[in-house]
PDB file of C-alpha atoms in Angstrom:
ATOM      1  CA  UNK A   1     112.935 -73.878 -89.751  1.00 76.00           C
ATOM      2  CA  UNK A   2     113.260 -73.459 -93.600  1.00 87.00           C
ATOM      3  CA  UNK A   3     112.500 -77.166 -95.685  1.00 90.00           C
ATOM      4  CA  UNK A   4     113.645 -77.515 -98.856  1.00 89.00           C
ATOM      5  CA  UNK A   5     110.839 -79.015-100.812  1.00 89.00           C
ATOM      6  CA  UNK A   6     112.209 -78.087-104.201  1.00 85.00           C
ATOM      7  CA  UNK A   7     115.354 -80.181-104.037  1.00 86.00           C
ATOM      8  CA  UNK A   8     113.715 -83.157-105.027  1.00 82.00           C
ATOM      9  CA  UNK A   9     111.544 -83.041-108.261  1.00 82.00           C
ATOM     10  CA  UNK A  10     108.488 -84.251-106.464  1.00 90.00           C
ATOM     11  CA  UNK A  11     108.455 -81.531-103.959  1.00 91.00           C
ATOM     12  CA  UNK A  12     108.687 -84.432-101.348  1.00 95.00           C
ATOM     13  CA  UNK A  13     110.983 -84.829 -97.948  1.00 95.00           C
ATOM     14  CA  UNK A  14     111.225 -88.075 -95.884  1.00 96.00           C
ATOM     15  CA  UNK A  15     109.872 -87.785 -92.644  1.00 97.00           C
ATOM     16  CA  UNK A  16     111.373 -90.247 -89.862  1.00 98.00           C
ATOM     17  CA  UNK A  17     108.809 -91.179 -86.892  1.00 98.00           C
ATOM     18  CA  UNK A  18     110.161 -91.252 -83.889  1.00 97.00           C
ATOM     19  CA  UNK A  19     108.274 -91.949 -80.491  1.00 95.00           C
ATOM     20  CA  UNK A  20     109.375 -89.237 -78.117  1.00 95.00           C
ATOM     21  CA  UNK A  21     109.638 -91.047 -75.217  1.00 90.00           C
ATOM     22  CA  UNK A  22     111.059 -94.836 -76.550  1.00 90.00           C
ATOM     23  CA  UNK A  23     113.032 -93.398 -78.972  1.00 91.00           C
ATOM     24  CA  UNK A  24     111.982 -96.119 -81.271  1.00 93.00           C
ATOM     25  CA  UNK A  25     112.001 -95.632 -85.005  1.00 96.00           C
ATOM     26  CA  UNK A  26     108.564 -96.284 -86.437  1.00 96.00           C
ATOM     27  CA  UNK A  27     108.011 -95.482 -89.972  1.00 96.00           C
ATOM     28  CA  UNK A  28     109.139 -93.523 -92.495  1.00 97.00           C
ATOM     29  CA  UNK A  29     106.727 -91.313 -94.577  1.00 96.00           C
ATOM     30  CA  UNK A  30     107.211 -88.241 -97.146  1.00 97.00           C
ATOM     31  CA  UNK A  31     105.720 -85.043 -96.874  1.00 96.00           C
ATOM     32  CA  UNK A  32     105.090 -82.092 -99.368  1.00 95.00           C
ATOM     33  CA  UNK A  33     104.693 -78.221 -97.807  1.00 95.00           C
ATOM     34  CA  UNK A  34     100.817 -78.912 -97.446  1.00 96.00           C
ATOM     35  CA  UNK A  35     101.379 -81.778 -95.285  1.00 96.00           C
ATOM     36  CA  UNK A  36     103.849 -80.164 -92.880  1.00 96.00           C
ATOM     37  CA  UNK A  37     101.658 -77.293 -92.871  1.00 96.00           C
ATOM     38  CA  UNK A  38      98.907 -78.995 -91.639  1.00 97.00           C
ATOM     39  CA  UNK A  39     100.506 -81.293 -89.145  1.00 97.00           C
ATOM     40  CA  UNK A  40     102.354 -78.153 -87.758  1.00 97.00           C
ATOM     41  CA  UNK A  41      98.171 -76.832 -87.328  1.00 97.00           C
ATOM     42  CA  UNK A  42      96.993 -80.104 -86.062  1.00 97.00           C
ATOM     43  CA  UNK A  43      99.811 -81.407 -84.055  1.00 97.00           C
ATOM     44  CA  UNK A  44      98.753 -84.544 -85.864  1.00 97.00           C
ATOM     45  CA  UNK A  45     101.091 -85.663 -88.236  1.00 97.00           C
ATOM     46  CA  UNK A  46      99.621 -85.691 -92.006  1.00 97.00           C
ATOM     47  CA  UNK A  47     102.185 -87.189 -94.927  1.00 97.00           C
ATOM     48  CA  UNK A  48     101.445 -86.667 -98.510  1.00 96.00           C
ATOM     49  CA  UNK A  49     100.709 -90.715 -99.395  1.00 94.00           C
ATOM     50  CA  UNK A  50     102.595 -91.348-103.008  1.00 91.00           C
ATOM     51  CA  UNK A  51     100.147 -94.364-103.841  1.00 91.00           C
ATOM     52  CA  UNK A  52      96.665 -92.351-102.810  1.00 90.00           C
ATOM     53  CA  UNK A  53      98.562 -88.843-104.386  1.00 92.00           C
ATOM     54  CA  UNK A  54      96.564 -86.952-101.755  1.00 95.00           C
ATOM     55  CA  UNK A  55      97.782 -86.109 -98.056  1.00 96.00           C
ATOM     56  CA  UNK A  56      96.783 -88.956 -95.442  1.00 94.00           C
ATOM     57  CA  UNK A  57      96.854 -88.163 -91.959  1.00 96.00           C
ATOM     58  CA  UNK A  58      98.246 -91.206 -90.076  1.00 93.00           C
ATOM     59  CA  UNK A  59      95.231 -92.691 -88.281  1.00 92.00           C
ATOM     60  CA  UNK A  60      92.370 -91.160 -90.552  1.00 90.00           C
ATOM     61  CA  UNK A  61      91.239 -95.363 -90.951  1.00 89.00           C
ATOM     62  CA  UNK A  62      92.669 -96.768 -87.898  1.00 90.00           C
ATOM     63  CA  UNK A  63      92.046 -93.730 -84.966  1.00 92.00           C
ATOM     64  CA  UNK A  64      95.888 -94.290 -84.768  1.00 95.00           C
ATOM     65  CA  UNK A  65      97.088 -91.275 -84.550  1.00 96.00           C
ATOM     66  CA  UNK A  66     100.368 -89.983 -84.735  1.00 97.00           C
ATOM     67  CA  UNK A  67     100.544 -86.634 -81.870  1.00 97.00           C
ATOM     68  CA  UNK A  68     102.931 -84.136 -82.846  1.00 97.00           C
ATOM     69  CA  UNK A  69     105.677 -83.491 -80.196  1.00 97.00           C
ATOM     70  CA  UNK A  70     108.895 -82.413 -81.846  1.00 97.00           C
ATOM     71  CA  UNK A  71     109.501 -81.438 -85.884  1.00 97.00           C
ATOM     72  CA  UNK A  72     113.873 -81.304 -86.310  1.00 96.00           C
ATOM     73  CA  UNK A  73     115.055 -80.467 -89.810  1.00 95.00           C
ATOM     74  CA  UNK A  74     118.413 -82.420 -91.007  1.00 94.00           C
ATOM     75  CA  UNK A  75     121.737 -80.529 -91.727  1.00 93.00           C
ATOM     76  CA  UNK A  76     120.333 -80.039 -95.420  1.00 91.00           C
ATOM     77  CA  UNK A  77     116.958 -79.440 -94.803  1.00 91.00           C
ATOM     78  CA  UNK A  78     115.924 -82.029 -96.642  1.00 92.00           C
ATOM     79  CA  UNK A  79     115.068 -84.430 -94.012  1.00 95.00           C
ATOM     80  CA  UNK A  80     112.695 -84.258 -91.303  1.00 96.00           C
ATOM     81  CA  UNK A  81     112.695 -86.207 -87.682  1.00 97.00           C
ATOM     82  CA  UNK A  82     109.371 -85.888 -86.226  1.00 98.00           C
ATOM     83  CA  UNK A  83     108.895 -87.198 -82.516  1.00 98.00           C
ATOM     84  CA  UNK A  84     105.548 -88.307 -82.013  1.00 97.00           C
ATOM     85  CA  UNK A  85     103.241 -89.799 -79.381  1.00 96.00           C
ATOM     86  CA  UNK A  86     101.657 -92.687 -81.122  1.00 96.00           C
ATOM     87  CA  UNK A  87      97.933 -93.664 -79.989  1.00 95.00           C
ATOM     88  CA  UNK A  88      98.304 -97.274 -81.240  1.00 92.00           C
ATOM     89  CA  UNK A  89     100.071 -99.553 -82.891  1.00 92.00           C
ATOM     90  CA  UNK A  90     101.483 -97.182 -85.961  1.00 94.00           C
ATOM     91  CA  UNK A  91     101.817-100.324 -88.754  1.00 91.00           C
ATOM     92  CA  UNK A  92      99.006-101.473 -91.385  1.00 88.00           C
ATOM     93  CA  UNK A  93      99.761-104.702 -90.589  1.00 90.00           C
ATOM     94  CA  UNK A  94      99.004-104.313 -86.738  1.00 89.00           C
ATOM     95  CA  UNK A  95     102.617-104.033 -85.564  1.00 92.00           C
ATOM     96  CA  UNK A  96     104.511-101.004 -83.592  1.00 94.00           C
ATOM     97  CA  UNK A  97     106.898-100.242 -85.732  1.00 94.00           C
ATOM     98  CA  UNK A  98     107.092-100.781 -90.007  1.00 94.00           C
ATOM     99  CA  UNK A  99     109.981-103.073 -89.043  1.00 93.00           C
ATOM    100  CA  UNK A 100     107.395-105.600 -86.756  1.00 91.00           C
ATOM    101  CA  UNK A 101     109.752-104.248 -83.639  1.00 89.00           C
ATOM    102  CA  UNK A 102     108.043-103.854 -80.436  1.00 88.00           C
ATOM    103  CA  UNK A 103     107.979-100.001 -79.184  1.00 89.00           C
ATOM    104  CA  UNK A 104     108.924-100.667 -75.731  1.00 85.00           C
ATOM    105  CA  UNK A 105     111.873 -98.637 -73.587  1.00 82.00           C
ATOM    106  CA  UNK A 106     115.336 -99.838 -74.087  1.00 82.00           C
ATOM    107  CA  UNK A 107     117.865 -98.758 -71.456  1.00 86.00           C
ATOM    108  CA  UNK A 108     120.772-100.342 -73.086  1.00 87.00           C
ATOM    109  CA  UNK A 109     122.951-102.775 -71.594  1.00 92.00           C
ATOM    110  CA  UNK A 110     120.562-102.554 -68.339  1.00 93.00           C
ATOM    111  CA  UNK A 111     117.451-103.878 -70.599  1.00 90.00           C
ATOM    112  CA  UNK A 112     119.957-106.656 -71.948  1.00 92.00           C
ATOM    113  CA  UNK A 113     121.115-107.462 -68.535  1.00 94.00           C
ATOM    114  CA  UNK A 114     117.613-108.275 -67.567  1.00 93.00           C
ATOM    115  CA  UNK A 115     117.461-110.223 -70.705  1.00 92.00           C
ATOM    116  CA  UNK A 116     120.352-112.412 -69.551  1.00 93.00           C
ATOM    117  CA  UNK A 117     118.525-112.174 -65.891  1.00 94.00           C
ATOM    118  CA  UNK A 118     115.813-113.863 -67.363  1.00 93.00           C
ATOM    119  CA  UNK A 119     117.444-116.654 -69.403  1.00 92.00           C
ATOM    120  CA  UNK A 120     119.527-117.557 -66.735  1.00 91.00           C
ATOM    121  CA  UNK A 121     116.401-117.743 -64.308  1.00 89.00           C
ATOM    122  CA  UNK A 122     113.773-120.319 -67.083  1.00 88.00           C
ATOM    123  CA  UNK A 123     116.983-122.418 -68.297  1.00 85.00           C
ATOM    124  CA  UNK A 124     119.151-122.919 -65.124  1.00 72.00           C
ATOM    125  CA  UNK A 125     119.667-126.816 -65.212  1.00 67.00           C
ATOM    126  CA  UNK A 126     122.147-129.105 -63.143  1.00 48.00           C
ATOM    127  CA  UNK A 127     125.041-126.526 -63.918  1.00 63.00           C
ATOM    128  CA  UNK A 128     123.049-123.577 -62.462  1.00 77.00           C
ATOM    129  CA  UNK A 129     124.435-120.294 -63.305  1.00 89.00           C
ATOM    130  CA  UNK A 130     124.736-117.879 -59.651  1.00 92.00           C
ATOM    131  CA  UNK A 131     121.731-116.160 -60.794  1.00 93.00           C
ATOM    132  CA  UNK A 132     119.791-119.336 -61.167  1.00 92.00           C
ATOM    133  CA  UNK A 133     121.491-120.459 -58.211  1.00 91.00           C
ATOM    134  CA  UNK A 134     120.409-117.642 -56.166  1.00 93.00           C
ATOM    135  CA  UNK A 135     116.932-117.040 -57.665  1.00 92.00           C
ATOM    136  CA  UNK A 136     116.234-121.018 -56.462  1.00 90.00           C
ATOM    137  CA  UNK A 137     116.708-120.121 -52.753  1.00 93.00           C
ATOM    138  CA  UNK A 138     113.919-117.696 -52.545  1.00 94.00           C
ATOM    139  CA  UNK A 139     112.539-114.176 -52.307  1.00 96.00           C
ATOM    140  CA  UNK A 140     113.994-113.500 -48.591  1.00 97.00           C
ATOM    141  CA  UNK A 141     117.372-114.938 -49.947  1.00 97.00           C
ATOM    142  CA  UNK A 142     117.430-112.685 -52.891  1.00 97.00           C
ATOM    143  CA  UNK A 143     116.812-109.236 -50.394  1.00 97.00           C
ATOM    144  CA  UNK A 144     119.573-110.703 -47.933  1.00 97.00           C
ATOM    145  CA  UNK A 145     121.570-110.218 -50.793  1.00 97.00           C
ATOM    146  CA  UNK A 146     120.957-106.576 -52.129  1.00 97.00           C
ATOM    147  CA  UNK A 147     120.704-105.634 -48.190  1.00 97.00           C
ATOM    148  CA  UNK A 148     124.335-106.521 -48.039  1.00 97.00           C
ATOM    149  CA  UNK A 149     125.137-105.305 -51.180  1.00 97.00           C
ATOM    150  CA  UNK A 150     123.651-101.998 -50.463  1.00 97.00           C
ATOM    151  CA  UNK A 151     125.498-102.250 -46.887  1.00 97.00           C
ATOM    152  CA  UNK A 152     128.958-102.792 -48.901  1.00 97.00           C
ATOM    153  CA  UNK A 153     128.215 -99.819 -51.365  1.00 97.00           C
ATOM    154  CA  UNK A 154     127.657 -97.192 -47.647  1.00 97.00           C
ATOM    155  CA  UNK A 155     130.814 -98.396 -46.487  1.00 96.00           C
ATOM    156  CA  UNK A 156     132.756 -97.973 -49.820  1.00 96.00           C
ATOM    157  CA  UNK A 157     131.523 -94.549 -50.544  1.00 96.00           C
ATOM    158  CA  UNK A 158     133.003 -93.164 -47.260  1.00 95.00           C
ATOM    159  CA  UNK A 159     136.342 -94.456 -48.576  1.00 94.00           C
ATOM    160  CA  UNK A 160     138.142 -93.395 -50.894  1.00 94.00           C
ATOM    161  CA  UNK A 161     138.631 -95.788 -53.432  1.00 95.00           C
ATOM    162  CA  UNK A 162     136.610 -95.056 -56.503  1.00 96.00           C
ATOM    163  CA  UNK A 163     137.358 -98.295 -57.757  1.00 96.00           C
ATOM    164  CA  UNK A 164     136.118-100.413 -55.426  1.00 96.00           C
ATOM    165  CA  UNK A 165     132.971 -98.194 -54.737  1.00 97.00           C
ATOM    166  CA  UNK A 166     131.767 -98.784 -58.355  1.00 97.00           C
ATOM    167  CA  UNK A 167     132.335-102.253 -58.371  1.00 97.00           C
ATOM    168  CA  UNK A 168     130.460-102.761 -54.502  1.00 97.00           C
ATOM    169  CA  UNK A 169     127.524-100.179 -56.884  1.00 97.00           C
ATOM    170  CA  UNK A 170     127.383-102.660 -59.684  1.00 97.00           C
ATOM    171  CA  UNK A 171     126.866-105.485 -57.853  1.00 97.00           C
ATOM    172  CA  UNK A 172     124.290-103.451 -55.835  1.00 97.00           C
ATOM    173  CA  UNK A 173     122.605-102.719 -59.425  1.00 97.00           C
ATOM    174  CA  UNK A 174     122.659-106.180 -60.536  1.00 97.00           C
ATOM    175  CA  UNK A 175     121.035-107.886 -57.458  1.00 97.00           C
ATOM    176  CA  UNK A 176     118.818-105.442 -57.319  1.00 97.00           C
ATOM    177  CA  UNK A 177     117.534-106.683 -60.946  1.00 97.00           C
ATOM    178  CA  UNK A 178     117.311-110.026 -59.805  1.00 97.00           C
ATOM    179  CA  UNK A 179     114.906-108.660 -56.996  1.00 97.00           C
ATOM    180  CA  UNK A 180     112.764-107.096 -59.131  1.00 97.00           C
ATOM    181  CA  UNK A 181     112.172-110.342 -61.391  1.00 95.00           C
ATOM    182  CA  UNK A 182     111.844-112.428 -58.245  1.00 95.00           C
ATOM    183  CA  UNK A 183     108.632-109.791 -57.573  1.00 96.00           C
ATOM    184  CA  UNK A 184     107.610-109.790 -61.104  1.00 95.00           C
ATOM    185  CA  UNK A 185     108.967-106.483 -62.260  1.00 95.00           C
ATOM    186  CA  UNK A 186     111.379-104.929 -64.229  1.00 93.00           C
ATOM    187  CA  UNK A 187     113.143-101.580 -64.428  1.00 93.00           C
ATOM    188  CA  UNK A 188     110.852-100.030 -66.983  1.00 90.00           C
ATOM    189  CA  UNK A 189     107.912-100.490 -63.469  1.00 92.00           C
ATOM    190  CA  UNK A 190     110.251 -98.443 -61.501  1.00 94.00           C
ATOM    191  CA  UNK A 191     110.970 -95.790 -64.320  1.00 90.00           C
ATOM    192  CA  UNK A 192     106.975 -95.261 -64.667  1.00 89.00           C
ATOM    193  CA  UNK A 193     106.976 -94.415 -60.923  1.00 94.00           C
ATOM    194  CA  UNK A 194     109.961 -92.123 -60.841  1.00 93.00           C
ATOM    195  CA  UNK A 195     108.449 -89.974 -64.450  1.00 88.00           C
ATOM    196  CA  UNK A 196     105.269 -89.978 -62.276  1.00 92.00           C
ATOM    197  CA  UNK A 197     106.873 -88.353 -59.347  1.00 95.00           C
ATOM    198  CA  UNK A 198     108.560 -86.200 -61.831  1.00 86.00           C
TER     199      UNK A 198
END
């Protein structure tokens, strides 16, 4: 991978910080040739700091470190991605991210259906929503449920119809997150488990 340093006057490229596994934007830092020479020998990431003019190696103060995974140049070398495996939180002011964001796993519209899970669950009042509804009849209710769900989603994919088979899988999917916050998990707990088995 060839950088172009020279382009800017400084001899400086932004670096974006990425954790490899989250995905999660962190910070943004610049780097000169030195410090992406030594970060490629450390596997610790090192910027060049514009206010201290002298390279700073993320964590040098803190212990949190920034672990090297994965260095991608842009489409005019000029821009770096770095994926990292952060040892800490990665802010000065104690946050995860420079944007006060928590790094956590996001699975998309999965992670917000949980969210909406969850709201439904701590504001159901005298209009209770199903899932309110359902969550208020108990933990053996709740598995009833995603045992006949599950039971509906066998039969459908020995038909035919892809239709209905996603539809009987959705619902599946969606009472099964129910089950896991009636036991106090979420999908990110049964993620762990399956990258450990990995």
């Amino acid at each position: 991978m060839k950088i172009n340093f020279k382009k800017n006057i400084d001899g400086l490229v932004p670096v974006i910080i990425q954790d490899s596994e989250t995905k999660t934007v962190l910070m943004l830092g610049y780097m000169n040739e030195e410090a992406y020479k030594k970060t490629i020998k450390t596997k610790v990431v090192t910027f060049y700091s514009r206010s201290k003019q002298r390279l700073w190696t993320k964590g040098e103060e803190s212990g949190h470190y920034l672990k090297l995974v994965n260095i991608k140049s842009d489409c005019d070398n000029d821009t770096l991605l770095i994926q990292v495996k952060p040892t800490g939180t990665v802010c000065h002011k104690g946050s995860d991210t420079c944007w006060g964001e928590s790094n956590i796993s996001s699975y998309g519209f999965i992670s917000k259906l949980e969210t909406i899970i969850t709201n439904r669950i701590e504001n159901s009042d005298s209009n209770q929503s199903y899932v309110a509804s359902l969550f208020s009849k108990g933990i053996n209710k709740i598995a009833q449920k995603v045992g006949e769900e599950a039971v509906e989603v066998i039969i459908e994919a020995k038909d035919s119809n892809d239709n209905l088979f996603l539809n009987e899988t959705a619902d599946l999917l969606f009472h099964y997150l129910i089950l896991l916050q009636a036991k106090g998990f979420s999908i990110n707990d049964v993620v762990n488990i399956l990258k450990k088995r990995h």
